[in-house]
PDB file of C-alpha atoms in Angstrom:
ATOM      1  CA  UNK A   1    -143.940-183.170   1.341  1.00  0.00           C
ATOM      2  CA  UNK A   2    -146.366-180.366   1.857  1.00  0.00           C
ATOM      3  CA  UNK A   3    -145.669-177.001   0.290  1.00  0.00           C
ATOM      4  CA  UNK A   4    -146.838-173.561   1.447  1.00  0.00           C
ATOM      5  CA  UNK A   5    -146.862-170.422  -1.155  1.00  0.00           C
ATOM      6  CA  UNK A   6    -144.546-167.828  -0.829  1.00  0.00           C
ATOM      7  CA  UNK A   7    -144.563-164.587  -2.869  1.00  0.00           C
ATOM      8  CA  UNK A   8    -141.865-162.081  -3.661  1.00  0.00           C
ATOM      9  CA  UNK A   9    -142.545-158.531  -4.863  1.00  0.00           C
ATOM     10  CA  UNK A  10    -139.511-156.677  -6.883  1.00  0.00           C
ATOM     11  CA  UNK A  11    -139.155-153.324  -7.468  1.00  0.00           C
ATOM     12  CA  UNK A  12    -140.633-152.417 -11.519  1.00  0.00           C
ATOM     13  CA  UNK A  13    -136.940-151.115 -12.666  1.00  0.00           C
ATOM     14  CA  UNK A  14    -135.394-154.064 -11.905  1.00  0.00           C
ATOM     15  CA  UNK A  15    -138.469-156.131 -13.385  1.00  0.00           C
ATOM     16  CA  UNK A  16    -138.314-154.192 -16.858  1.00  0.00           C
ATOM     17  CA  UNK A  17    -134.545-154.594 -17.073  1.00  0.00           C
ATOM     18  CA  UNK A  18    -134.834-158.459 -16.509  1.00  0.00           C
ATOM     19  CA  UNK A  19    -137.124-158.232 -19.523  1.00  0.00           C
ATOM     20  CA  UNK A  20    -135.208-155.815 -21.785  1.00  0.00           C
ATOM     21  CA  UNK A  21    -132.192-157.937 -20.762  1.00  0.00           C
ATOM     22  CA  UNK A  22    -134.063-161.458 -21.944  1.00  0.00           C
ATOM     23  CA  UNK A  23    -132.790-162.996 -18.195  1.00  0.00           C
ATOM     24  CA  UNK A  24    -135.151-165.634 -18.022  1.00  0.00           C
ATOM     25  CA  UNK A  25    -135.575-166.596 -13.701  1.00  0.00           C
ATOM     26  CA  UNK A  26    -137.224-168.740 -11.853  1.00  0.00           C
ATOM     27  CA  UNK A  27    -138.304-166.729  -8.883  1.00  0.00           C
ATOM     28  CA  UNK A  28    -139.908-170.137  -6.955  1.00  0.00           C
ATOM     29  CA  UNK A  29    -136.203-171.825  -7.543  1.00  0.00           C
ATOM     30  CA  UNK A  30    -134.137-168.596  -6.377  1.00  0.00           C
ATOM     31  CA  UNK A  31    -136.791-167.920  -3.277  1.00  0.00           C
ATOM     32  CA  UNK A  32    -135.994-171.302  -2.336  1.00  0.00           C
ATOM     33  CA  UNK A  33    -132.134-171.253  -2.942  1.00  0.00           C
ATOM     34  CA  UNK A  34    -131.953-168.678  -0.736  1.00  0.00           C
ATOM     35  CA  UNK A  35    -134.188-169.744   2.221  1.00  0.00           C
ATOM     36  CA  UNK A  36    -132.278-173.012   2.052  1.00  0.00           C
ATOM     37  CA  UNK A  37    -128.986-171.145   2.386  1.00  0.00           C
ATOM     38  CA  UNK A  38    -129.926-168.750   5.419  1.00  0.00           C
ATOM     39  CA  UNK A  39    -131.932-171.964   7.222  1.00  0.00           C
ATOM     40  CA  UNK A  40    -128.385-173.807   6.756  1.00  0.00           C
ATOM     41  CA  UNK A  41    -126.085-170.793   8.122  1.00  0.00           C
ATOM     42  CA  UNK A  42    -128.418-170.758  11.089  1.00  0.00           C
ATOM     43  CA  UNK A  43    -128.342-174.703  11.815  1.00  0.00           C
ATOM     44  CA  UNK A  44    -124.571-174.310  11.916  1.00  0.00           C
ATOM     45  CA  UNK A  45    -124.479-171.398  13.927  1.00  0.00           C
ATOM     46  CA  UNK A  46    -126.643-173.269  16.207  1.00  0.00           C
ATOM     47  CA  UNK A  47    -124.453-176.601  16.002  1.00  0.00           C
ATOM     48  CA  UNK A  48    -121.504-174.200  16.620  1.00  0.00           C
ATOM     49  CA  UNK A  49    -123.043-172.823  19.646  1.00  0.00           C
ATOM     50  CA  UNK A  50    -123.902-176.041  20.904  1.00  0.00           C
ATOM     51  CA  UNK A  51    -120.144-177.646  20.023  1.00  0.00           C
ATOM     52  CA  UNK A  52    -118.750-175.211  22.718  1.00  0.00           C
ATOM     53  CA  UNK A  53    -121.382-175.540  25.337  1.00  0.00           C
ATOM     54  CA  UNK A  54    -119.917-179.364  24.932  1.00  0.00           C
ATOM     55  CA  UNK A  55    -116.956-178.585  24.919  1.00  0.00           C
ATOM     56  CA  UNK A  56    -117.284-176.327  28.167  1.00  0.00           C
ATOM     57  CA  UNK A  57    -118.672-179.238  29.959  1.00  0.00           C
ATOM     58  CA  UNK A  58    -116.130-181.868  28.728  1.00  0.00           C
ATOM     59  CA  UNK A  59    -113.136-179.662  29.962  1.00  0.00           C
ATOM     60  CA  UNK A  60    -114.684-180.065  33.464  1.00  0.00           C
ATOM     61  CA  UNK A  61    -114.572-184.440  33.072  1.00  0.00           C
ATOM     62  CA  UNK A  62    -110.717-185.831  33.802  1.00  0.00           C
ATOM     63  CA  UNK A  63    -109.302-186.986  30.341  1.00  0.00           C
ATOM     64  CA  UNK A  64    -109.091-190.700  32.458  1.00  0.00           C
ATOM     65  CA  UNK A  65    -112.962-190.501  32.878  1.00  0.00           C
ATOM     66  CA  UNK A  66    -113.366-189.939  29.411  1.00  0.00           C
ATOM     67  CA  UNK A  67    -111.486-192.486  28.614  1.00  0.00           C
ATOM     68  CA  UNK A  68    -113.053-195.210  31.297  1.00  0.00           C
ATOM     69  CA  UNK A  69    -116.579-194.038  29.533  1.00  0.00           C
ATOM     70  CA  UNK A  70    -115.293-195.106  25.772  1.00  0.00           C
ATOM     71  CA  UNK A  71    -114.236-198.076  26.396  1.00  0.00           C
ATOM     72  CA  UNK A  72    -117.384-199.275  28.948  1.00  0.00           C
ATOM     73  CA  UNK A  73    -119.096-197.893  25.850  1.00  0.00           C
ATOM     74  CA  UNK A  74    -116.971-200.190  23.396  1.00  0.00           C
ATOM     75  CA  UNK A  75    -117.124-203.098  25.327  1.00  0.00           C
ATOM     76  CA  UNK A  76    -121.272-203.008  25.544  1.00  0.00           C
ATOM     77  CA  UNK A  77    -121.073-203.039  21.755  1.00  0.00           C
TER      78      UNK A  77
END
């Protein structure tokens, strides 16, 4: 896996009062946290979007067409 740097800048208040405080943080494993979270929000927004396109289009086919498909599908198996 290749990694690429990222950097965060925080405002000196809330810097001093992490140390005064003793919170220890990991700023590479919270940057990451939330990337990850906002990249997985947007993959299921896009899988939603793309569920009801599908859907759309699969209202159009006859429920007996769908049905002739599966089973021409199950028998190829």
């Amino acid at each position: 896996m290749i990694y690429t740097p990222v950097s965060a800048k925080i405002n000196r208040g809330l810097y001093l009062k992490l140390k005064k405080y003793n919170i220890s943080f990991s700023i590479n494993r919270i940057i990451k946290r939330v990337l990850e979270e906002k990249v997985r929000k947007r993959e299921e927004e896009e899988i939603k979007e793309t569920l009801k396109k599908v859907q759309e289009i699969l209202k159009e086919i006859p429920s007996s067409e769908l049905v002739k498909v599966i089973r021409m599908s199950r028998e190829e198996k």
